[in-house]
Tab-separated table of C-alpha atoms and ligand atoms in Angstrom:
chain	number	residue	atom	x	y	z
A	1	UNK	CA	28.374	0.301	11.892
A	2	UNK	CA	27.683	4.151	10.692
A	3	UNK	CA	27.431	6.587	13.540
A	4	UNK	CA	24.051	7.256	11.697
A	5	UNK	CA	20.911	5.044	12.087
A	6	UNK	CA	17.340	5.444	10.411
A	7	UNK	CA	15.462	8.186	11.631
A	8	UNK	CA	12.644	6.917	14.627
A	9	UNK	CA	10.120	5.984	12.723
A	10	UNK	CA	11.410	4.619	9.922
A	11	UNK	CA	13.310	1.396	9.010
A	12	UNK	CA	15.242	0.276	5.691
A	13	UNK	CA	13.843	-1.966	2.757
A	14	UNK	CA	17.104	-4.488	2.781
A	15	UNK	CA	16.923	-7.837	0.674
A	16	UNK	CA	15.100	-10.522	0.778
A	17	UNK	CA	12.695	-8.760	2.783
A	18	UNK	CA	12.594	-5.655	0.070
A	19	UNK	CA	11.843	-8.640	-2.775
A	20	UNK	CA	8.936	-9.572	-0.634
A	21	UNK	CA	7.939	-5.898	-0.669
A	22	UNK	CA	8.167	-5.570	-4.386
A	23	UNK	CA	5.976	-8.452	-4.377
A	24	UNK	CA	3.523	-7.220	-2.519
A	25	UNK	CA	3.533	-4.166	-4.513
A	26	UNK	CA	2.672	-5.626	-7.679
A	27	UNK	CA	0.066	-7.884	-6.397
A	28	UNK	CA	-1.883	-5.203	-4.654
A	29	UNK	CA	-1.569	-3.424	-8.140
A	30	UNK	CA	-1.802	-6.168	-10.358
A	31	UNK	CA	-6.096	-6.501	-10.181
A	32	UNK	CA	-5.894	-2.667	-10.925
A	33	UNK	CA	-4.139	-3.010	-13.719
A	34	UNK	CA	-6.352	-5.589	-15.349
A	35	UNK	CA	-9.649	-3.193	-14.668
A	36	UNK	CA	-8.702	-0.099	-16.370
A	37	UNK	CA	-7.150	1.935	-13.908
A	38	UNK	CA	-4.076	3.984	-15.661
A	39	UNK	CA	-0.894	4.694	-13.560
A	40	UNK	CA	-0.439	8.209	-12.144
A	41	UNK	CA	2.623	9.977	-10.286
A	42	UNK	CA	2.328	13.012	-7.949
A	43	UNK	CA	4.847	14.442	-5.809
A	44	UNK	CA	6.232	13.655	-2.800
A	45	UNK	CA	5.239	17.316	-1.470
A	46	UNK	CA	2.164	19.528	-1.667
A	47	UNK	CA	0.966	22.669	-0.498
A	48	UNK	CA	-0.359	22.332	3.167
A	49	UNK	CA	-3.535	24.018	2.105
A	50	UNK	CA	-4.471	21.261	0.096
A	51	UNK	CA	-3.957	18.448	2.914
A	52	UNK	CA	-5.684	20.949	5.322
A	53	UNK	CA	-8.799	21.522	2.981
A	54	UNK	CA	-8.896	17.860	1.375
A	55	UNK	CA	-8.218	15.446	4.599
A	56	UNK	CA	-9.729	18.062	7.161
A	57	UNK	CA	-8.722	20.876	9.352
A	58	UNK	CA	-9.935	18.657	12.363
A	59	UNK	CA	-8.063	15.622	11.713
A	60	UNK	CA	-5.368	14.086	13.742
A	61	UNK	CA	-3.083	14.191	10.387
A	62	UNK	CA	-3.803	17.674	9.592
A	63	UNK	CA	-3.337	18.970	13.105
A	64	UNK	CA	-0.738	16.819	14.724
A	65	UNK	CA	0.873	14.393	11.902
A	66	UNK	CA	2.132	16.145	8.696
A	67	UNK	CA	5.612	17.024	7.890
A	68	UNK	CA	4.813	21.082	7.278
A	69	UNK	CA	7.755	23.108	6.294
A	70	UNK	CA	8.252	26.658	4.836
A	71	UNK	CA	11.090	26.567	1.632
A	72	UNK	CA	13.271	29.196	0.906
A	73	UNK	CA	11.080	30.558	-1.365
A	74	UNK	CA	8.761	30.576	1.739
A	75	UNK	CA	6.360	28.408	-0.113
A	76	UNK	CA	4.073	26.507	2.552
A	77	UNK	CA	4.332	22.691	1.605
A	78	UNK	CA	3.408	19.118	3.347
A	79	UNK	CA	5.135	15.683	2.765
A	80	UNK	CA	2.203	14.208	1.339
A	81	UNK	CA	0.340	12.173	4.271
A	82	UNK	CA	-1.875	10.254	1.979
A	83	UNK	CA	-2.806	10.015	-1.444
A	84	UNK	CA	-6.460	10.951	-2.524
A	85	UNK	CA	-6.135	15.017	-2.311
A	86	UNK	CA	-2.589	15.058	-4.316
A	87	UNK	CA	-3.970	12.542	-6.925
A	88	UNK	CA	-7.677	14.595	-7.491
A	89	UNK	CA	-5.715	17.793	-7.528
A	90	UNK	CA	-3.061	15.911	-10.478
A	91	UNK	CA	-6.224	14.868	-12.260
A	92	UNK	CA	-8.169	18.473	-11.889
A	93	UNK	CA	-5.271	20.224	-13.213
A	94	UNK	CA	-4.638	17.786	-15.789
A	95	UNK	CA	-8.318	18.669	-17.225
A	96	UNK	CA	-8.708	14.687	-17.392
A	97	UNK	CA	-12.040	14.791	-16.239
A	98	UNK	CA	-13.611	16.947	-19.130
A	99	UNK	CA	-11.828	14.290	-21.852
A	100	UNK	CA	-15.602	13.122	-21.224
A	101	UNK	CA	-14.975	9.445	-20.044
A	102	UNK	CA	-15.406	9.280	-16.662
A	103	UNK	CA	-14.712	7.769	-14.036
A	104	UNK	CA	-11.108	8.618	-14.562
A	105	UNK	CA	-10.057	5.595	-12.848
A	106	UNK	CA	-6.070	5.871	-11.180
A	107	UNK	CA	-4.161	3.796	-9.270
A	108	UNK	CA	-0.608	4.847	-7.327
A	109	UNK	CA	2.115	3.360	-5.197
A	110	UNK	CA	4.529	5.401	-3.024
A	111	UNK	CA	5.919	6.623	0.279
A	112	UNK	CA	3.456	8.648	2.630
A	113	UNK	CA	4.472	10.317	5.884
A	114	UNK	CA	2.713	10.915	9.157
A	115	UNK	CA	4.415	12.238	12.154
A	116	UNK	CA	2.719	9.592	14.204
A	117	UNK	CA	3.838	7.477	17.665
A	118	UNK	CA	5.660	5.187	16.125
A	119	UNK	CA	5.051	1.108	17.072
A	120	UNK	CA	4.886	-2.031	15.227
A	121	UNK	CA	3.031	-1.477	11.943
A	122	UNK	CA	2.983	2.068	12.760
A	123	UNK	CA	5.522	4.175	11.398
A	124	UNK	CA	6.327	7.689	9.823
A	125	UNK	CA	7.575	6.884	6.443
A	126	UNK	CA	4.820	3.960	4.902
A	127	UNK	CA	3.886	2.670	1.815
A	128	UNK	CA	0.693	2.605	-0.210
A	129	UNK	CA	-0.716	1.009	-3.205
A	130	UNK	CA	-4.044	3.061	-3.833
A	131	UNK	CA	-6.710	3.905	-6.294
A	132	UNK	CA	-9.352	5.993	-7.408
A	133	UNK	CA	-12.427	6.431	-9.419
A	134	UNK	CA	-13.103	9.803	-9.946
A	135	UNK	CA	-16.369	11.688	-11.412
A	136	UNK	CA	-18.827	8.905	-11.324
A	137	UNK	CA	-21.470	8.192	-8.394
A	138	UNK	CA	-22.215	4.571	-9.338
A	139	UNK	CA	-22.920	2.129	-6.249
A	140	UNK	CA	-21.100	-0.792	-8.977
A	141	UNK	CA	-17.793	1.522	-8.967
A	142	UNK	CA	-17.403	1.408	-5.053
A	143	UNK	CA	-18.842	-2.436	-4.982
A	144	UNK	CA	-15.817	-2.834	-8.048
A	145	UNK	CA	-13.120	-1.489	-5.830
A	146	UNK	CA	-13.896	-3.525	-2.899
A	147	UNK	CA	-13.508	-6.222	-4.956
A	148	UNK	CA	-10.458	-5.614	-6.660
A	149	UNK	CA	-8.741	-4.793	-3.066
A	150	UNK	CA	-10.305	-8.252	-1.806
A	151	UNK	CA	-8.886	-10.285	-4.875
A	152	UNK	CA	-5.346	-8.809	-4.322
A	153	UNK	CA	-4.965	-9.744	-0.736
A	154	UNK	CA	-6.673	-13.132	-1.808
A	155	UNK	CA	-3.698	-13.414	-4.857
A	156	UNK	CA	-1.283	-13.249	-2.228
A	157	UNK	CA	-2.400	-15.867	-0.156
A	158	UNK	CA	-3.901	-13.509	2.726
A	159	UNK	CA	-6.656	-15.438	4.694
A	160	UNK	CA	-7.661	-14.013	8.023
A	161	UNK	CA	-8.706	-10.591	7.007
A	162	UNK	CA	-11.935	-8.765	7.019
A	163	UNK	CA	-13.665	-6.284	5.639
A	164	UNK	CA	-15.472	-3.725	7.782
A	165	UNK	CA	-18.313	-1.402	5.767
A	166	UNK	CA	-20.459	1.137	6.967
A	167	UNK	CA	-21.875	4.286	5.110
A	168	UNK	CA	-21.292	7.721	6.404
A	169	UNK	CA	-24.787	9.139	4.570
A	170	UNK	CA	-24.433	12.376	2.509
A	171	UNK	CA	-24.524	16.321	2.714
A	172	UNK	CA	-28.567	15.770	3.190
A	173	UNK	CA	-28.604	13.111	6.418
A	174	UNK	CA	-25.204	13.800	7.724
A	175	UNK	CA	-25.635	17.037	9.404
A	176	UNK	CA	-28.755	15.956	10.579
A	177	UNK	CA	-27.001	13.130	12.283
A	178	UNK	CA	-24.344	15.200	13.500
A	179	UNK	CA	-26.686	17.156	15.410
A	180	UNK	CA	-28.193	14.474	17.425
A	181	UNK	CA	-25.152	12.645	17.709
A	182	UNK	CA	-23.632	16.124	19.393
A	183	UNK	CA	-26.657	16.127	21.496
A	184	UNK	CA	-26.143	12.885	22.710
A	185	UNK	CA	-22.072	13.224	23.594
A	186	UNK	CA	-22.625	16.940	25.219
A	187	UNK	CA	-24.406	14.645	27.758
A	188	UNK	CA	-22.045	12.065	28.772
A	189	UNK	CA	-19.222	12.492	31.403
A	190	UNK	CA	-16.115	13.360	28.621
A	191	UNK	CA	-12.839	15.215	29.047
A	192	UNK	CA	-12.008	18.271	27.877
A	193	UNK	CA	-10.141	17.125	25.218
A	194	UNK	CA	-13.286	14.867	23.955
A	195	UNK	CA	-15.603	17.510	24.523
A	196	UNK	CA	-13.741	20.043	21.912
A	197	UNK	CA	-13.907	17.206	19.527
A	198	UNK	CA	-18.003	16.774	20.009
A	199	UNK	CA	-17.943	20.395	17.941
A	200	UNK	CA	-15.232	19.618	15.589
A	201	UNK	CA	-15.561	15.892	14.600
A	202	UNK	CA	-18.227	14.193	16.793
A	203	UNK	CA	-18.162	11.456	14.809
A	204	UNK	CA	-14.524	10.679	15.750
A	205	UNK	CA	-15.654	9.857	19.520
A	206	UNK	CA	-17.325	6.828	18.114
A	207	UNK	CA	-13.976	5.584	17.615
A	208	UNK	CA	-12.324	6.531	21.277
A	209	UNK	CA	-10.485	3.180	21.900
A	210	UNK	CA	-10.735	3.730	25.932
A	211	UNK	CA	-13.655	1.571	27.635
A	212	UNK	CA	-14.661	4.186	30.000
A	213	UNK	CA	-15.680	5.932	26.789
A	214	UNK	CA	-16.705	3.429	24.617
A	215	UNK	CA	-19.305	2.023	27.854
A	216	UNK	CA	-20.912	5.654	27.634
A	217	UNK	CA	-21.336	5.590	23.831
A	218	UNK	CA	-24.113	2.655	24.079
A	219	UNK	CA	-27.234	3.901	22.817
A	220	UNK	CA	-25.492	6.874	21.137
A	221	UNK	CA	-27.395	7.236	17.647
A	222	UNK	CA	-26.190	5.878	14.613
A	223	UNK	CA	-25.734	6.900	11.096
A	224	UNK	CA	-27.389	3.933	10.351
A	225	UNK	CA	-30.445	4.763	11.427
A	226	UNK	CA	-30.522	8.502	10.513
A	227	UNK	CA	-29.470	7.571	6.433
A	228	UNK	CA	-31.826	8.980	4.215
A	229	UNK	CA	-33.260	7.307	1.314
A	230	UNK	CA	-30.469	8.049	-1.431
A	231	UNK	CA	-28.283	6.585	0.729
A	232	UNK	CA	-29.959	3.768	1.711
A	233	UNK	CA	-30.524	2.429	-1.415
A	234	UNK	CA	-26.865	3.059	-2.554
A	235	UNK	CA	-25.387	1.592	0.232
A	236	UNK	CA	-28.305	-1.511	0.087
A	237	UNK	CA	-26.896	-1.553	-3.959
A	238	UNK	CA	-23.406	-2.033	-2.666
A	239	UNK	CA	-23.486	-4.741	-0.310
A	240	UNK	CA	-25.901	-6.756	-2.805
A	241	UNK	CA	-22.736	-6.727	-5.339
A	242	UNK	CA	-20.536	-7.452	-2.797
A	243	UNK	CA	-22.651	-10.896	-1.865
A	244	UNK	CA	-23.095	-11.586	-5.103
A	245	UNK	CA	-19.628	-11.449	-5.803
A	246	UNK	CA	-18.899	-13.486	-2.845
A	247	UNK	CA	-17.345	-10.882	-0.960
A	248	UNK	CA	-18.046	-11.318	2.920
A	249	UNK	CA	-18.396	-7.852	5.181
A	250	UNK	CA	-19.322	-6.838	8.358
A	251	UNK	CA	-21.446	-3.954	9.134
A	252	UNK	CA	-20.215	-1.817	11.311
A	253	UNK	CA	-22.295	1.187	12.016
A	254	UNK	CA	-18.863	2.533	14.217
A	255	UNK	CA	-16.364	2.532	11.465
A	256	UNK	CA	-15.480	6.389	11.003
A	257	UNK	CA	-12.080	6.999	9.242
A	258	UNK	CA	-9.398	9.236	10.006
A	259	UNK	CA	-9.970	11.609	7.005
A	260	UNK	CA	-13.000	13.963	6.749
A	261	UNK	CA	-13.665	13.937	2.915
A	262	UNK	CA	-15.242	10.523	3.360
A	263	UNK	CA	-19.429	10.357	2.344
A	264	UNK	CA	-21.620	6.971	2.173
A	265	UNK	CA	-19.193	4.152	1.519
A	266	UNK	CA	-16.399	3.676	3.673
A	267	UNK	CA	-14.688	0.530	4.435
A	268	UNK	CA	-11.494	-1.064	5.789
A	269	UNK	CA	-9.750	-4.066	5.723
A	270	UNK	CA	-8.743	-5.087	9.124
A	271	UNK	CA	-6.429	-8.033	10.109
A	272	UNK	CA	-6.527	-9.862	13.671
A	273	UNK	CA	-2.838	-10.993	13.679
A	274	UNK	CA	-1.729	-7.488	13.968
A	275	UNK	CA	-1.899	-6.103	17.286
A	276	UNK	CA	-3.687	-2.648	17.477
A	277	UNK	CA	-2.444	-1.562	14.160
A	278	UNK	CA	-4.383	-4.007	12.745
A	279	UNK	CA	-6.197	-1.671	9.908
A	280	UNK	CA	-4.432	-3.298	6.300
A	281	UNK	CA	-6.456	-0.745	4.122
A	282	UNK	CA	-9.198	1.528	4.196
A	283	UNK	CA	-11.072	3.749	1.810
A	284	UNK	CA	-14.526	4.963	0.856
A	285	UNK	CA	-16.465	7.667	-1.123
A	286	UNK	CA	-15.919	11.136	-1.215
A	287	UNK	CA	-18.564	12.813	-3.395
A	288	UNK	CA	-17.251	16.432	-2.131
A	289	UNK	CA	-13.460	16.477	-2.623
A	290	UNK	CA	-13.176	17.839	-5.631
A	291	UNK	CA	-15.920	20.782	-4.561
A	292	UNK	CA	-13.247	21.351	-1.018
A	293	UNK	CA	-10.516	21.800	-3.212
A	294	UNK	CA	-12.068	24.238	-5.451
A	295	UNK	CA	-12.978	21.920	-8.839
A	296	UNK	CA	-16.372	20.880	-9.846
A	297	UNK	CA	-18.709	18.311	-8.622
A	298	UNK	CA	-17.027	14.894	-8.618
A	299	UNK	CA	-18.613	12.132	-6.975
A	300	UNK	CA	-15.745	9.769	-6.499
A	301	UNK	CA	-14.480	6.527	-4.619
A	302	UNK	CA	-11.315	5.190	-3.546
A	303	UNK	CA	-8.503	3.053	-1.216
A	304	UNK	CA	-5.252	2.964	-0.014
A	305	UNK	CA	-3.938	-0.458	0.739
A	306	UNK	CA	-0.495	-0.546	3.104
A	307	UNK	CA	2.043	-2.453	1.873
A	308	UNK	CA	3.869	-2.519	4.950
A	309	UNK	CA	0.696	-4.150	7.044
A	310	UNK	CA	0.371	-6.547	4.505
A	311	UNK	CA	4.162	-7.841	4.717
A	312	UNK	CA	3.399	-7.982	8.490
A	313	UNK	CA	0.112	-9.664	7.842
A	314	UNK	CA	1.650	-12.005	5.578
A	315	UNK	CA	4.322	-13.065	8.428
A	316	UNK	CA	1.697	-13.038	11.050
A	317	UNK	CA	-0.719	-15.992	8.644
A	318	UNK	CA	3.255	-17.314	7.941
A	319	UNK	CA	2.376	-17.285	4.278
A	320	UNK	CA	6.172	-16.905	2.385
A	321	UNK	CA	5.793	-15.651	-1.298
A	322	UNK	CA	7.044	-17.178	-3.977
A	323	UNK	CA	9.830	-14.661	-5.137
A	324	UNK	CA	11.898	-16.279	-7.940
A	325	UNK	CA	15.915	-16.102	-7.375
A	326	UNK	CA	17.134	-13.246	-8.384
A	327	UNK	CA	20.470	-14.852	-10.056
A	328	UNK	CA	19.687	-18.286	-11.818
A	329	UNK	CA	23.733	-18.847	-12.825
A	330	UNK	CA	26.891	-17.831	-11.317
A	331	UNK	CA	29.862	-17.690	-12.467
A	332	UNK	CA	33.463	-18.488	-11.329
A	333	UNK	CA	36.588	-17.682	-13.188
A	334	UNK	CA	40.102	-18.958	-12.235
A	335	UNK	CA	42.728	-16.608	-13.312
A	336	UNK	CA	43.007	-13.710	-15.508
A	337	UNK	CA	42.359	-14.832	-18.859
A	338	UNK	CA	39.519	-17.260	-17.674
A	339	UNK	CA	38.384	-14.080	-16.018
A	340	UNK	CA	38.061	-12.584	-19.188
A	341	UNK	CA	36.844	-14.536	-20.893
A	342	UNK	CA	34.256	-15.607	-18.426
A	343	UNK	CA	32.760	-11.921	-17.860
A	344	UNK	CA	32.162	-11.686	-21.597
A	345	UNK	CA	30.181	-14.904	-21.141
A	346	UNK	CA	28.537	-12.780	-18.179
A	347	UNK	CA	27.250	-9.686	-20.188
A	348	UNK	CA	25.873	-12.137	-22.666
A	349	UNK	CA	24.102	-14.201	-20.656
A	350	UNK	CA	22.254	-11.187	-19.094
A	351	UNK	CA	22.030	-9.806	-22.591
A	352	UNK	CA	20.001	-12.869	-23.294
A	353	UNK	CA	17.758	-12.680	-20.385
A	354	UNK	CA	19.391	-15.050	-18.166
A	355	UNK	CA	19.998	-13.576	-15.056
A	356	UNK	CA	23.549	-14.100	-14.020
A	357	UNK	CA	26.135	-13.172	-11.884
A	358	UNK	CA	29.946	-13.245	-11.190
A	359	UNK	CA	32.456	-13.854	-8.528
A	360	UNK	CA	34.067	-10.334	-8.263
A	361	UNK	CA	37.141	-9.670	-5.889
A	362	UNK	CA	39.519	-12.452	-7.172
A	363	UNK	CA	38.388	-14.996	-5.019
A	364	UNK	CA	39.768	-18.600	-4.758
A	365	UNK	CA	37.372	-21.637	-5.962
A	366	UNK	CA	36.312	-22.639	-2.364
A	367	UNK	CA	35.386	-18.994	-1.561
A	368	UNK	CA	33.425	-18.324	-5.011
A	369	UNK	CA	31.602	-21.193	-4.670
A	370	UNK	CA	30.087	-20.327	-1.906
A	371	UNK	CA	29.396	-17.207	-3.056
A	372	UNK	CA	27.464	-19.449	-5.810
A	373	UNK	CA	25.554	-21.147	-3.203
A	374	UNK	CA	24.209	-18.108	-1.138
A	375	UNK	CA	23.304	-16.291	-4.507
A	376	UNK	CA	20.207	-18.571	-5.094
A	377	UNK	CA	21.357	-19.850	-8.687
A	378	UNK	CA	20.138	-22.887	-10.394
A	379	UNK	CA	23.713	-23.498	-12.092
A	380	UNK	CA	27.342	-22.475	-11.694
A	381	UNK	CA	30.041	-22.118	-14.589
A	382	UNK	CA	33.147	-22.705	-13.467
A	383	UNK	CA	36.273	-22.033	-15.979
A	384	UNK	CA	40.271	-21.997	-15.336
A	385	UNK	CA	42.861	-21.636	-17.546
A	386	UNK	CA	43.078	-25.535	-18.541
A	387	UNK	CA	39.290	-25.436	-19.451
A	388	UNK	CA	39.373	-22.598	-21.488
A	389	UNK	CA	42.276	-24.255	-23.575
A	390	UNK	CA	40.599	-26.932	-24.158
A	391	UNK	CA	37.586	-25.016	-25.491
A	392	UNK	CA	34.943	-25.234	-22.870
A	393	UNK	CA	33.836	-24.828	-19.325
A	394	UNK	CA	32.494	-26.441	-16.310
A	395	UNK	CA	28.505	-26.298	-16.390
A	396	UNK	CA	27.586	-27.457	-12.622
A	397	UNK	CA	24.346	-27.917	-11.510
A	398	UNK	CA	24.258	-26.550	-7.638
A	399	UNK	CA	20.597	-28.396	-6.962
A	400	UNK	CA	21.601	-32.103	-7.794
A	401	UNK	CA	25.937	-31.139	-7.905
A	402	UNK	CA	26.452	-32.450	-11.531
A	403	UNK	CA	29.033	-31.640	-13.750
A	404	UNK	CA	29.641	-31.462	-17.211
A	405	UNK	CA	31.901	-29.762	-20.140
A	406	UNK	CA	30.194	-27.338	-21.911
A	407	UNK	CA	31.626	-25.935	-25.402
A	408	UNK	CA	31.668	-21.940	-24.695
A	409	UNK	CA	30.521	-21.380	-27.942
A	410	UNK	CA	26.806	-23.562	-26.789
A	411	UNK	CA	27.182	-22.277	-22.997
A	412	UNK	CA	24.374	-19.312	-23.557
A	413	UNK	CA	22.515	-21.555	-25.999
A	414	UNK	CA	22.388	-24.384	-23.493
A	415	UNK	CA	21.721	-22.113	-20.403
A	416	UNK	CA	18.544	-20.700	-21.832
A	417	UNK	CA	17.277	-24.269	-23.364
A	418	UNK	CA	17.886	-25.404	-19.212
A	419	UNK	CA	16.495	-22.526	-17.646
A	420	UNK	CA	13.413	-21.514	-19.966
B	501	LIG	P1	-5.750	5.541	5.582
B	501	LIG	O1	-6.732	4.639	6.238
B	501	LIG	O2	-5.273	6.706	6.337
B	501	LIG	O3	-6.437	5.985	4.228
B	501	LIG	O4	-4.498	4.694	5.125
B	501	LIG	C1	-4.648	3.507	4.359
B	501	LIG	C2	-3.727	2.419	4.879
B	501	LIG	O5	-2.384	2.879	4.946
B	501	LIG	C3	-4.031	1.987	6.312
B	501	LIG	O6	-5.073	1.042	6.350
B	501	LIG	C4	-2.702	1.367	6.723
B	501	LIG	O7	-2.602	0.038	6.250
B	501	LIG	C5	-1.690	2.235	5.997
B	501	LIG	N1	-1.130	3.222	6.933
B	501	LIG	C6	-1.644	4.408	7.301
B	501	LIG	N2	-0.841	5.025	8.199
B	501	LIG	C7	0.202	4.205	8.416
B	501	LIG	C8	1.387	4.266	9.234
B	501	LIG	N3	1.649	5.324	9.999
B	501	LIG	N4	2.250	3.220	9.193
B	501	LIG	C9	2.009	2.145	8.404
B	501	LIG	N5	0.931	2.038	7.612
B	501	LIG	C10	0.029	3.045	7.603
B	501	LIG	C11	-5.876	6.828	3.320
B	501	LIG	O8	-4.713	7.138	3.329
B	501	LIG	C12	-6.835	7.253	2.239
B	501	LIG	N6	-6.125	8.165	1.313
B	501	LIG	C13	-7.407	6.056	1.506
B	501	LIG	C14	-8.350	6.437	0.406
B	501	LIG	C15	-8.092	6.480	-0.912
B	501	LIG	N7	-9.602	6.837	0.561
B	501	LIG	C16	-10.130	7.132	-0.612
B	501	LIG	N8	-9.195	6.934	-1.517
C-alpha cells in the first residue's frame, strides 16, 4: 500500500464497480439523447461570482460547501458545485439562444464538488448526469424532463423510487408568501441560527430535519395555498402530463431545494433504501437564472441525476446490470515464436472488433489460464511451438471446456462468425 490514500471524501472508481458506473452513466443519458438534447462541456472551475449569484448567496453550498480558491493570477474561481449556472453561462456566451430555436435543450455528465460532511452517499467529489431546457416556459418541457429522468431509472431496472413535486410559485406569489411564511417562523421558539435564516431563506426552515422544529412548523403556511393563478394552472398542466404519461408523484407542499434559482416546478427523486441521503436527483424551473447572471429573460427547466446514489440505489433494490465482458478471447502463447506469432493474432483480432486479450509476463500454461478464466472471455487460444508448426492453434471454449484445432489463417474469421 501507498503512504497516500484518497482524500476524505472521496473514494476511487476501480473495476467492475467503475463498469457499473459507466453503465449507469449512459443509461441516465441515453433517454436524453433520443429527445434532442445536444451534449455540452464546461469546466471543471468557474468564477465564484457566478456560483454565488446563480445558486444563492444564502445557500449552504455557497456559504459553507464550495472549493473557493484565489490563482496566481489572483483570479477568484470555484470547483464547480453543480451544473445549471456553468452550463447557462456556456450557452449565454455561446449566443445559442438567439440561433432562434429555443429551448436550447443540453444535457452533461461530470464531477461536482461540495465541501460537505462526508457519509454514505454523501461525498465531496460526485457525479452527475444533468440536463437543461433553456429559453422556453412551456409546462410540456418540465412535464418532458420528468419523464425522461423517470424512464432512465426505469431502463435500469430501478423500482422503489419516488418522485416528490411541489411548485415554488413565481416572482408575483413568492414574495408574498415569503412574507407570511416569515411572519409565521418569527413566532415560534427557534435558535439563533434558525432565526437568521427566517430573513435569508425562510423557506429553508421548512426543511429543518430536527422534530422539535418540524412539530412547530404545523400550520405554517404553504406555497400551496398562496400560488397565484399563473402558477396554478402551470403547475395543474404539469401534473396532468405526468398522469397521463403514467408517471406517479407525490405532492409535497415541503419540498424546497438546496439552490435558490429554483421558481414553480421543482421535484426530486427520492429513494427509501438509502439512509438519509436518500435524494437520487432533483431539479426544477428557474425562470430567473439567466436575468441573476446578467443575460436576458430565459424561462428554463432542468435536473441533475447522481450517478453515485443510483449505483447505491441499485445495490440497495440488489438489481446487478448487465455489463458485457470486457475481453471475449484470451490468448496464451507458449514460447517465443508462438508468442509472436500469437500477439499478431492479438492486434488483429482487436483490429476486427473482437475484444481480446493476452497473457503478458511469460507465464507458464497453468498460470495463463487462469489468467483466461478471471478475464471474463468466452474463448481461449492457446498456441506452442508444436501447434504453430503444424499450422494452427488451440481454439478452447472456457464456458463448456472444448477444444479444437483451428487453422491460424481462419482463427479471426472463425472468432467473429462465434462471437457475433
Ligand atoms: P442537487 O439536488 O443539488 O441539484 O443535486 C442533484 C443530485 O446530485 C442529488 O439528488 C444527489 O443525487 C446528487 N448529489 C448532490 N450532492 C451530492 C453529494 N455530496 N454526494 C453525492 N451525491 C450528491 C443540482 O445540483 C441542480 N443543479 C439540479 C438542477 C439542474 N436543477 C435544475 N437543473
Amino acid at each position: 500500500m501507498s503512504t497516500f490514500k484518497a482524500p476524505k471524501g472521496t473514494y476511487d472508481l476501480i473495476p467492475p464497480v467503475s463498469e457499473t458506473f459507466l453503465a449507469v452513466r449512459e443509461a441516465l443519458a441515453a433517454p436524453l439523447r433520443r429527445a434532442g438534447y445536444g451534449y455540452v462541456e464546461t469546466p471543471g472551475f468557474e468564477s465564484v461570482e457566478l456560483f454565488a449569484r446563480g445558486v444563492g448567496e444564502s445557500t449552504d453550498i455557497v456559504t459553507k460547501e464550495m472549493y473557493a480558491f484565489t490563482t496566481k493570477g489572483g483570479d477568484e474561481l470555484a470547483l464547480r458545485p453543480e451544473g445549471t449556472a456553468s452550463v447557462l453561462r456556456a450557452a449565454l456566451e455561446a449566443n445559442l439562444h438567439k440561433a432562434g430555436n429555443l429551448p436550447v435543450k443540453l444535457w452533461y455528465s461530470g464531477s461536482y464538488y461540495r465541501y460537505e460532511r462526508p457519509q454514505k452517499g454523501r461525498y465531496r467529489h460526485f457525479s452527475q448526469v444533468g440536463a437543461e431546457a433553456i429559453g422556453a416556459e412551456d409546462p410540456a418541457l418540465d412535464a418532458e424532463l420528468i419523464i425522461l429522468a423517470v424512464d432512465a431509472y426505469k431502463s435500469l431496472g430501478l423500482r422503489t423510487f419516488r418522485l416528490l413535486l411541489n411548485s415554488l410559485g413565481d416572482k408575483e406569489c413568492r414574495p408574498v408568501y415569503r412574507a407570511a411564511l416569515q411572519d409565521f417562523l418569527r413566532g415560534l421558539d427557534l435558535d439563533d441560527d434558525t432565526r437568521r435564516r427566517i430573513d435569508i431563506n425562510p423557506l429553508r426552515v421548512l426543511d429543518d430535519k430536527r422534530e422539535a422544529v418540524q412539530k412547530q412548523l404545523t400550520g405554517a403556511p404553504m406555497m400551496r395555498d398562496h400560488l397565484c393563478e399563473a402558477c396554478k394552472t402551470y403547475h395543474e398542466q404539469v401534473r396532468e402530463l405526468l398522469t397521463a404519461a403514467g408517471v406517479e408523484f407525490e405532492d409535497d407542499p415541503k419540498l424546497v431545494r438546496g439552490l435558490d434559482y429554483y421558481t414553480r416546478t421543482t421535484f426530486e427523486f427520492v429513494h427509501d433504501g438509502l439512509g438519509s441521503q436518500s435524494a437520487v436527483g432533483g431539479g426544477g424551473r428557474y425562470d430567473g437564472l439567466s436575468e441573476m447572471i446578467g443575460g436576458p429573460e430565459l424561462p428554463s427547466v432542468g435536473w441533475a441525476l447522481g450517478v453515485d446514489r443510483t449505483v447505491l440505489a441499485l445495490e440497495a433494490e440488489g438489481v446487478e446490470l448487465h455489463v458485457p465482458a470486457s475481453t471475449q478471447v484470451f490468448t496464451v502463447a507458449l514460447g517465443e515464436e508462438a508468442r509472436r506469432t500469437l500477439f499478431g493474432v492479438v492486434t488483429e483480432l482487436r483490429r476486427a472488433g473482437v475484444p481480446t486479450d493476452f497473457a503478458f509476463g511469460g507465464k507458464g500454461l497453468k498460470n495463463a489460464m487462469k489468467s483466461a478464466n478471471r478475464s471474463g472471455a468466452r474463448y481461449a487460444i492457446v498456441a506452442g511451438e508444436r501447434d504453430l508448426a503444424e499450422g494452427g492453434v488451440q481454439l478452447k471454449d472456457l464456458q463448456s471446456g472444448e477444444q479444437a484445432p483451428v487453422a491460424l489463417g481462419e482463427i479471426v474469421a472463425e472468432l467473429r462468425r462465434k462471437l457475433v
